[in-house]
């Protein structure tokens, strides 16, 4: 089956209707028979070659996308060094570290803007890969700068600016990669490409955490890790620049409406399409549930990091290896979902995952109360096995919603809708981080006093059960194998 542009498809459809009407009408002359162009024997050979070339380019585009997910997962490699850099090099307190982490994520909230730009604004004849290149370039500038500036308090504003620029580039790349996955997923079995993306992301995280702790322990120099990640970003940039965009939405871009109309008209239309998509009940209610399920749970990541490294005196390799265990669990859950779990109705599956998340949060109480030592389990072993459990479950919880939105997303709105989805998750994470800082400050947990830390964890676990109260927002019987979601 040959690939055709939308204009060619319309012309062929009109020509077919014309031939049908001509065959039905009584013969009245030769004019009707002479208007149809004679068939060209060279067209099949040319279009077959074009089709094979398009398939090769499409595989290369998907390769760029997969590498992008892997690199984004590997971002934990320099971020592990950055956390140690901020706490040991600059002496930030647990609350200050968590505030820096959440403030650095602010560019990720602007993802809907990048999604609209990706959907509506073409760079030449492409509207996906150029943005991946821009995102990789911004990250390269940010991490490259962190690798060369001195580690002093005077340079903290510059370092904060680099963190913001790096996350800005990461947000652009993530938005476009999600849009590419959504476009391709319409031609594949439900959930397959989303699972592939999650596997690439988890594989990058696995290797980043596995190597990050080892390199940091050996070198004690975060700048070495910043430099290594900058080299990786340079390779990603070169790959994206050398690849021609071949997507379902890129056929016929020379004559497409997006290219021929003005920029302001494209943006207005795309924003209107986004608002229309979000206002649909079958999209709005699942979005609200997943966002609020993250927002209502106070996150204590900064406090837990300082507790493990400063109070328990654990070395970086243990922290990194614990993240590896978490990513192995994400990989396992993703494979399990793709083979078995996606057959379970979404409402029942998410309810079970949320209860598992609450139990995983509560497992931190064992470490803080040192119950594991009473059971003969060293702190290193317990952190290795259970520290990243809650984070892994929370990461996996996003996958079923990605599959749901892919099945509901209107054509041409892929980047906008998924950017809104991911930015909502980031905003929810920022809110939960702020709640965590407020909770720890209110209860009196600080760098030198962790006596009230168990109460924080208990309240965090109870808050994780709250989203079950509005689980009715989710569709009752929808599974990933369903193509259509019935109205509520």
Coordinates of C-alpha atoms in Angstrom, one line a residue:
X1 CA 0.0 0.0 0.0
X2 CA 1.6 3.2 -1.1
X3 CA 1.9 6.3 1.0
X4 CA -0.1 9.3 -0.3
X5 CA -0.4 12.9 0.7
X6 CA -3.8 14.3 1.9
X7 CA -4.1 16.3 -1.3
X8 CA -3.4 13.3 -3.5
X9 CA -5.9 11.3 -1.5
X10 CA -8.6 13.9 -2.0
X11 CA -7.9 14.1 -5.8
X12 CA -8.1 10.3 -6.1
X13 CA -11.3 10.2 -4.2
X14 CA -12.9 12.9 -6.4
X15 CA -11.6 11.1 -9.5
X16 CA -13.1 7.8 -8.3
X17 CA -16.5 9.4 -7.7
X18 CA -16.3 11.0 -11.1
X19 CA -15.7 7.7 -12.7
X20 CA -18.6 6.1 -10.8
X21 CA -21.0 8.8 -11.9
X22 CA -19.7 8.5 -15.5
X23 CA -20.3 4.8 -15.5
X24 CA -23.8 5.2 -14.2
X25 CA -24.7 7.9 -16.7
X26 CA -25.8 7.1 -20.4
X27 CA -22.9 7.5 -22.9
X28 CA -23.2 11.0 -24.4
X29 CA -19.8 11.5 -26.1
X30 CA -16.1 11.0 -25.6
X31 CA -15.5 14.0 -23.4
X32 CA -16.1 12.1 -20.1
X33 CA -13.6 9.4 -21.1
X34 CA -10.9 11.7 -22.2
X35 CA -10.7 13.7 -19.0
X36 CA -9.1 10.9 -16.9
X37 CA -5.3 10.9 -17.2
X38 CA -3.7 7.7 -18.7
X39 CA -2.0 5.5 -16.1
X40 CA 1.7 5.9 -15.8
X41 CA 3.7 2.7 -15.6
X42 CA 6.5 4.3 -13.7
X43 CA 4.4 5.4 -10.7
X44 CA 4.3 2.0 -8.8
X45 CA 8.1 1.6 -9.0
X46 CA 8.7 5.2 -7.8
X47 CA 6.2 5.1 -5.0
X48 CA 7.4 1.7 -3.8
X49 CA 10.9 3.1 -3.5
X50 CA 9.6 6.1 -1.7
X51 CA 7.6 3.9 0.7
X52 CA 10.7 1.8 1.5
X53 CA 12.7 5.0 2.1
X54 CA 9.9 6.3 4.3
X55 CA 10.0 3.1 6.4
X56 CA 13.7 3.4 6.9
X57 CA 13.4 7.1 7.9
X58 CA 10.5 6.2 10.2
X59 CA 12.6 3.6 12.0
X60 CA 15.4 6.2 12.3
X61 CA 12.9 8.7 13.8
X62 CA 11.7 6.1 16.3
X63 CA 15.4 5.4 17.1
X64 CA 15.9 9.1 17.9
X65 CA 12.8 9.0 20.1
X66 CA 13.9 5.9 21.9
X67 CA 17.4 7.4 22.5
X68 CA 15.7 10.5 23.8
X69 CA 13.7 8.5 26.4
X70 CA 16.9 6.7 27.4
X71 CA 18.8 9.9 27.8
X72 CA 16.0 11.5 29.9
X73 CA 16.1 8.4 32.1
X74 CA 19.9 8.7 32.4
X75 CA 19.5 12.3 33.8
X76 CA 19.5 10.7 37.2
X77 CA 23.3 10.2 36.6
X78 CA 24.2 13.9 36.8
X79 CA 21.3 14.7 39.2
X80 CA 22.7 12.3 41.8
X81 CA 26.0 14.2 41.6
X82 CA 24.1 17.5 41.8
X83 CA 22.4 16.6 45.0
X84 CA 25.7 15.8 46.6
X85 CA 27.2 18.9 45.1
X86 CA 24.4 21.1 46.7
X87 CA 24.5 19.4 50.1
X88 CA 28.2 18.9 50.6
X89 CA 29.7 21.6 48.3
X90 CA 27.3 24.4 49.2
X91 CA 26.0 23.1 52.5
X92 CA 22.2 23.2 51.8
X93 CA 19.8 22.0 54.5
X94 CA 17.2 19.3 53.7
X95 CA 14.4 21.9 53.3
X96 CA 16.6 24.1 51.1
X97 CA 17.6 21.1 48.9
X98 CA 14.0 20.1 48.4
X99 CA 13.1 23.7 47.5
X100 CA 15.9 23.9 45.0
X101 CA 14.7 20.5 43.5
X102 CA 11.1 21.7 43.1
X103 CA 12.0 25.2 41.9
X104 CA 14.2 23.7 39.3
X105 CA 11.2 21.8 37.9
X106 CA 9.3 25.0 37.2
X107 CA 10.2 25.0 33.4
X108 CA 8.4 21.6 33.2
X109 CA 5.1 23.3 34.0
X110 CA 5.4 25.2 30.7
X111 CA 5.1 22.0 28.7
X112 CA 1.7 22.8 27.2
X113 CA 3.3 25.8 25.5
X114 CA 6.0 23.6 24.0
X115 CA 3.3 21.0 23.0
X116 CA 1.3 23.7 21.1
X117 CA 4.4 25.0 19.4
X118 CA 5.3 21.4 18.3
X119 CA 1.9 20.8 17.0
X120 CA 1.4 24.1 15.2
X121 CA 4.8 25.6 14.3
X122 CA 6.8 23.9 11.6
X123 CA 10.6 24.4 11.2
X124 CA 11.0 23.9 7.5
X125 CA 8.8 20.9 6.8
X126 CA 9.3 19.3 10.2
X127 CA 7.6 19.9 13.6
X128 CA 9.0 17.2 15.9
X129 CA 12.8 16.6 15.4
X130 CA 13.8 20.2 15.4
X131 CA 12.4 20.6 18.9
X132 CA 14.2 17.5 20.1
X133 CA 17.4 19.2 18.8
X134 CA 16.6 22.4 20.6
X135 CA 15.9 20.5 23.8
X136 CA 19.2 18.6 23.6
X137 CA 21.1 21.8 22.9
X138 CA 19.7 23.6 25.9
X139 CA 20.6 20.7 28.1
X140 CA 24.1 20.6 26.6
X141 CA 24.6 24.3 27.4
X142 CA 23.3 23.9 31.0
X143 CA 25.3 20.8 32.0
X144 CA 28.4 21.9 30.2
X145 CA 28.3 25.2 32.1
X146 CA 27.9 23.3 35.4
X147 CA 31.0 21.2 34.5
X148 CA 33.3 24.3 34.2
X149 CA 32.1 26.9 36.8
X150 CA 33.7 26.8 40.3
X151 CA 31.9 25.3 43.3
X152 CA 31.4 28.3 45.5
X153 CA 28.5 30.1 47.1
X154 CA 29.0 33.1 44.8
X155 CA 28.2 31.0 41.7
X156 CA 24.9 29.6 43.1
X157 CA 22.7 31.9 41.0
X158 CA 24.5 30.7 37.9
X159 CA 24.1 27.1 39.0
X160 CA 20.4 27.7 39.6
X161 CA 20.0 29.2 36.1
X162 CA 21.8 26.1 34.6
X163 CA 19.3 23.8 36.5
X164 CA 16.4 25.8 35.1
X165 CA 17.8 25.8 31.5
X166 CA 18.6 22.1 31.7
X167 CA 15.1 21.2 32.8
X168 CA 13.7 23.5 30.1
X169 CA 15.5 21.6 27.5
X170 CA 14.4 18.3 29.1
X171 CA 10.8 19.4 29.0
X172 CA 10.9 20.2 25.3
X173 CA 12.4 16.9 24.5
X174 CA 9.9 14.9 26.6
X175 CA 6.9 16.7 25.1
X176 CA 8.0 16.0 21.5
X177 CA 8.9 12.4 22.3
X178 CA 5.5 11.8 23.8
X179 CA 3.9 13.3 20.7
X180 CA 5.9 11.0 18.5
X181 CA 4.8 8.0 20.5
X182 CA 1.2 9.0 20.3
X183 CA 1.3 9.4 16.5
X184 CA 2.9 6.1 16.0
X185 CA 0.7 4.3 18.5
X186 CA -2.3 4.7 16.2
X187 CA -0.7 2.2 13.8
X188 CA 0.4 -0.3 16.5
X189 CA -1.2 -2.6 19.0
X190 CA -2.5 -0.6 22.1
X191 CA 0.1 0.0 24.8
X192 CA 3.1 -1.5 22.9
X193 CA 4.8 1.8 22.1
X194 CA 4.1 3.3 25.5
X195 CA 5.6 0.3 27.1
X196 CA 8.6 0.6 24.8
X197 CA 9.1 4.2 25.9
X198 CA 8.8 3.3 29.6
X199 CA 11.3 0.5 29.1
X200 CA 13.8 2.9 27.4
X201 CA 13.3 5.4 30.2
X202 CA 13.7 2.9 32.9
X203 CA 16.8 1.4 31.2
X204 CA 18.4 4.8 31.1
X205 CA 17.5 5.3 34.8
X206 CA 18.8 1.9 35.7
X207 CA 22.2 2.5 34.1
X208 CA 22.4 6.1 35.3
X209 CA 21.8 5.1 38.9
X210 CA 24.0 2.0 38.7
X211 CA 27.0 4.0 37.3
X212 CA 26.3 7.2 39.1
X213 CA 26.9 6.0 42.6
X214 CA 30.0 4.1 41.6
X215 CA 31.6 7.0 39.7
X216 CA 30.8 9.5 42.5
X217 CA 32.2 7.2 45.1
X218 CA 35.4 6.7 43.1
X219 CA 36.0 10.2 42.0
X220 CA 34.2 12.3 44.6
X221 CA 34.0 14.9 41.8
X222 CA 30.5 15.8 40.5
X223 CA 32.0 17.8 37.6
X224 CA 33.3 14.6 36.0
X225 CA 29.7 13.3 35.9
X226 CA 28.4 16.7 34.5
X227 CA 31.1 16.4 31.7
X228 CA 30.2 12.8 30.8
X229 CA 26.5 13.7 30.6
X230 CA 27.3 16.7 28.4
X231 CA 29.1 14.4 25.9
X232 CA 26.0 12.1 25.8
X233 CA 23.8 15.1 25.1
X234 CA 26.2 16.1 22.2
X235 CA 25.7 12.7 20.7
X236 CA 21.9 12.9 21.0
X237 CA 22.0 16.4 19.3
X238 CA 24.1 15.0 16.4
X239 CA 21.7 12.1 15.9
X240 CA 18.6 14.3 15.9
X241 CA 20.2 16.8 13.5
X242 CA 21.2 14.1 11.0
X243 CA 17.7 12.4 10.9
X244 CA 15.0 13.4 8.5
X245 CA 11.5 13.6 10.0
X246 CA 9.1 11.0 8.7
X247 CA 5.9 10.8 10.7
X248 CA 2.2 10.3 10.0
X249 CA 1.7 14.0 10.5
X250 CA 4.6 15.1 8.3
X251 CA 3.4 13.7 5.0
X252 CA 2.7 16.6 2.6
X253 CA 3.9 19.3 4.9
X254 CA 4.9 21.4 1.9
X255 CA 1.3 22.0 1.0
X256 CA -0.2 21.5 4.5
X257 CA -2.5 23.9 6.1
X258 CA -0.1 24.4 9.0
X259 CA 2.7 25.6 6.7
X260 CA 0.5 27.8 4.5
X261 CA -1.4 29.7 7.3
X262 CA 0.1 32.3 9.6
X263 CA 1.8 31.5 12.9
X264 CA -0.8 33.3 15.0
X265 CA -3.6 31.4 13.2
X266 CA -1.9 28.1 13.8
X267 CA -1.4 28.8 17.5
X268 CA -5.0 30.0 18.0
X269 CA -6.3 26.9 16.3
X270 CA -4.0 24.6 18.4
X271 CA -5.0 26.2 21.7
X272 CA -8.6 25.9 20.7
X273 CA -8.1 22.2 19.9
X274 CA -6.4 21.6 23.2
X275 CA -9.2 23.3 25.2
X276 CA -11.8 21.3 23.3
X277 CA -9.9 18.0 24.0
X278 CA -9.5 18.8 27.7
X279 CA -13.1 19.7 28.1
X280 CA -14.3 16.3 27.1
X281 CA -15.4 14.4 30.2
X282 CA -13.7 11.1 29.2
X283 CA -10.3 13.0 29.1
X284 CA -11.0 15.6 31.9
X285 CA -11.9 13.3 34.7
X286 CA -8.9 10.8 34.3
X287 CA -6.6 13.8 34.1
X288 CA -7.9 15.3 37.2
X289 CA -7.6 12.1 39.1
X290 CA -4.0 11.3 38.2
X291 CA -2.9 14.9 38.9
X292 CA -4.7 15.2 42.3
X293 CA -3.4 11.7 43.3
X294 CA 0.1 13.1 43.2
X295 CA -0.7 16.6 44.5
X296 CA -2.3 15.5 47.8
X297 CA 0.7 13.4 48.9
X298 CA 3.5 15.4 50.6
X299 CA 6.9 14.3 49.2
X300 CA 9.8 14.1 51.7
X301 CA 12.6 13.2 49.2
X302 CA 15.0 15.9 50.3
X303 CA 14.6 15.0 54.0
X304 CA 15.0 11.3 53.3
X305 CA 18.1 11.9 51.2
X306 CA 19.7 13.9 54.0
X307 CA 18.6 11.3 56.6
X308 CA 20.2 8.5 54.6
X309 CA 23.4 10.3 53.8
X310 CA 24.0 12.4 56.9
X311 CA 22.3 10.5 59.7
X312 CA 22.8 6.9 58.5
X313 CA 26.1 7.8 56.8
X314 CA 25.3 5.7 53.7
X315 CA 27.7 6.2 50.7
X316 CA 26.5 7.3 47.2
X317 CA 26.8 3.8 45.8
X318 CA 24.0 2.5 48.0
X319 CA 21.7 5.4 47.1
X320 CA 22.4 4.8 43.4
X321 CA 22.0 1.0 43.7
X322 CA 18.6 1.5 45.4
X323 CA 17.4 3.5 42.4
X324 CA 18.6 0.7 40.2
X325 CA 16.4 -1.8 42.1
X326 CA 13.5 0.7 41.7
X327 CA 14.0 0.9 37.9
X328 CA 14.2 -2.9 37.6
X329 CA 10.8 -3.0 39.3
X330 CA 9.5 -0.4 36.8
X331 CA 10.8 -2.5 33.9
X332 CA 9.2 -5.6 35.4
X333 CA 5.9 -3.9 36.0
X334 CA 5.9 -2.5 32.4
X335 CA 6.5 -5.9 30.9
X336 CA 3.9 -7.3 33.2
X337 CA 1.4 -4.6 32.1
X338 CA 2.1 -5.1 28.4
X339 CA 1.4 -8.8 28.7
X340 CA -1.3 -9.2 31.4
X341 CA -2.2 -6.1 33.5
X342 CA -3.6 -4.0 30.6
X343 CA -6.5 -6.5 30.4
X344 CA -7.6 -5.4 33.9
X345 CA -10.1 -2.5 33.9
X346 CA -8.4 0.8 34.5
X347 CA -10.3 1.6 37.7
X348 CA -9.5 -1.6 39.4
X349 CA -5.9 -1.6 38.3
X350 CA -5.2 1.9 39.5
X351 CA -6.9 1.3 42.8
X352 CA -4.6 -1.6 43.4
X353 CA -1.5 0.4 42.4
X354 CA -2.5 3.3 44.7
X355 CA -2.8 0.9 47.7
X356 CA 0.6 -0.6 46.9
X357 CA 2.0 3.0 46.8
X358 CA 0.6 3.8 50.2
X359 CA 2.2 0.6 51.6
X360 CA 5.5 1.4 49.9
X361 CA 5.6 4.8 51.5
X362 CA 4.9 3.2 54.9
X363 CA 7.9 0.9 54.5
X364 CA 10.2 4.0 55.0
X365 CA 8.9 3.9 58.6
X366 CA 10.8 0.7 59.2
X367 CA 14.1 2.3 58.2
X368 CA 13.5 5.5 60.2
X369 CA 12.5 3.6 63.4
X370 CA 15.4 1.2 62.7
X371 CA 13.1 -1.8 63.0
X372 CA 15.2 -3.4 60.3
X373 CA 18.2 -3.6 62.6
X374 CA 16.0 -5.4 65.2
X375 CA 15.2 -7.9 62.5
X376 CA 18.9 -8.3 61.7
X377 CA 18.7 -6.4 58.3
X378 CA 21.5 -3.9 57.9
X379 CA 20.6 -0.3 56.8
X380 CA 22.4 -0.8 53.5
X381 CA 20.4 -3.9 52.5
X382 CA 17.1 -2.4 53.5
X383 CA 17.7 0.9 51.6
X384 CA 18.9 -1.1 48.6
X385 CA 15.7 -3.2 48.5
X386 CA 13.0 -0.8 49.6
X387 CA 14.1 2.8 49.5
X388 CA 13.0 3.4 45.8
X389 CA 9.9 1.2 46.0
X390 CA 7.4 4.0 46.3
X391 CA 9.1 6.1 43.6
X392 CA 9.0 3.1 41.2
X393 CA 5.3 2.5 41.8
X394 CA 4.4 6.1 41.3
X395 CA 6.3 6.1 38.0
X396 CA 4.5 3.0 36.8
X397 CA 1.1 4.5 37.7
X398 CA 1.5 7.0 34.8
X399 CA 1.6 4.2 32.2
X400 CA -2.1 3.2 32.1
X401 CA -3.1 6.8 31.8
X402 CA -0.6 7.4 28.9
X403 CA -2.3 4.5 27.1
X404 CA -5.8 5.8 27.8
X405 CA -4.9 9.3 26.5
X406 CA -3.3 7.9 23.4
X407 CA -6.5 6.2 22.5
X408 CA -8.6 9.3 23.1
X409 CA -6.2 12.0 21.8
X410 CA -7.6 13.8 18.7
X411 CA -5.3 13.8 15.6
X412 CA -3.1 16.8 15.4
X413 CA -3.3 17.4 19.2
X414 CA -0.7 14.9 20.4
X415 CA 2.0 17.3 21.6
X416 CA -0.5 19.7 23.2
X417 CA -2.5 17.1 25.1
X418 CA 0.4 15.1 26.4
X419 CA 2.3 18.3 27.3
X420 CA -0.7 19.4 29.3
X421 CA -0.7 15.9 30.9
X422 CA 2.9 15.8 31.9
X423 CA 3.0 19.5 33.0
X424 CA 0.1 18.8 35.2
X425 CA 2.0 15.9 36.8
X426 CA 5.0 18.1 37.3
X427 CA 2.9 20.9 38.9
X428 CA 1.4 18.3 41.1
X429 CA 4.9 17.1 42.1
X430 CA 5.9 20.6 42.9
X431 CA 2.8 21.1 45.1
X432 CA 3.5 17.8 46.9
X433 CA 7.1 18.9 47.4
X434 CA 6.1 22.2 48.9
X435 CA 3.6 20.3 51.1
X436 CA 6.5 18.0 52.2
X437 CA 8.7 21.0 53.1
X438 CA 5.8 22.6 55.0
X439 CA 5.0 19.3 56.8
X440 CA 8.6 18.6 57.9
X441 CA 9.0 22.2 59.1
X442 CA 5.7 22.2 60.9
X443 CA 6.5 19.0 62.8
X444 CA 10.1 20.0 63.4
X445 CA 12.2 17.8 61.3
X446 CA 15.6 19.3 60.5
X447 CA 19.1 18.2 59.5
X448 CA 20.0 17.6 63.1
X449 CA 16.7 16.3 64.5
X450 CA 14.8 13.4 63.0
X451 CA 12.9 12.4 66.0
X452 CA 9.5 13.4 64.5
X453 CA 10.3 12.0 61.1
X454 CA 8.2 8.8 61.7
X455 CA 5.1 11.0 62.1
X456 CA 5.8 12.7 58.8
X457 CA 6.0 9.3 57.1
X458 CA 2.8 8.1 58.7
X459 CA 0.9 11.2 57.6
X460 CA 2.4 10.8 54.1
X461 CA 1.1 7.2 53.9
X462 CA -2.4 8.1 55.0
X463 CA -2.4 10.9 52.4
X464 CA -1.6 8.4 49.7
X465 CA -4.9 6.7 50.4
X466 CA -7.0 9.8 49.9
X467 CA -7.2 9.6 46.1
X468 CA -9.2 6.4 46.5
X469 CA -12.1 8.6 47.7
X470 CA -12.6 10.0 44.1
X471 CA -11.6 6.8 42.2
X472 CA -15.1 7.1 40.6
X473 CA -13.6 9.7 38.2
X474 CA -12.0 6.8 36.3
X475 CA -13.9 4.7 33.7
X476 CA -15.5 1.6 35.2
X477 CA -14.7 -1.0 32.5
X478 CA -12.2 0.5 30.1
X479 CA -9.1 -1.6 29.3
X480 CA -6.1 -0.9 27.1
X481 CA -7.5 -3.3 24.4
X482 CA -10.6 -1.0 24.0
X483 CA -10.5 1.5 21.2
X484 CA -13.4 3.6 22.3
X485 CA -14.2 4.9 25.8
X486 CA -17.9 5.0 26.4
X487 CA -19.3 8.3 27.8
X488 CA -19.9 8.5 31.6

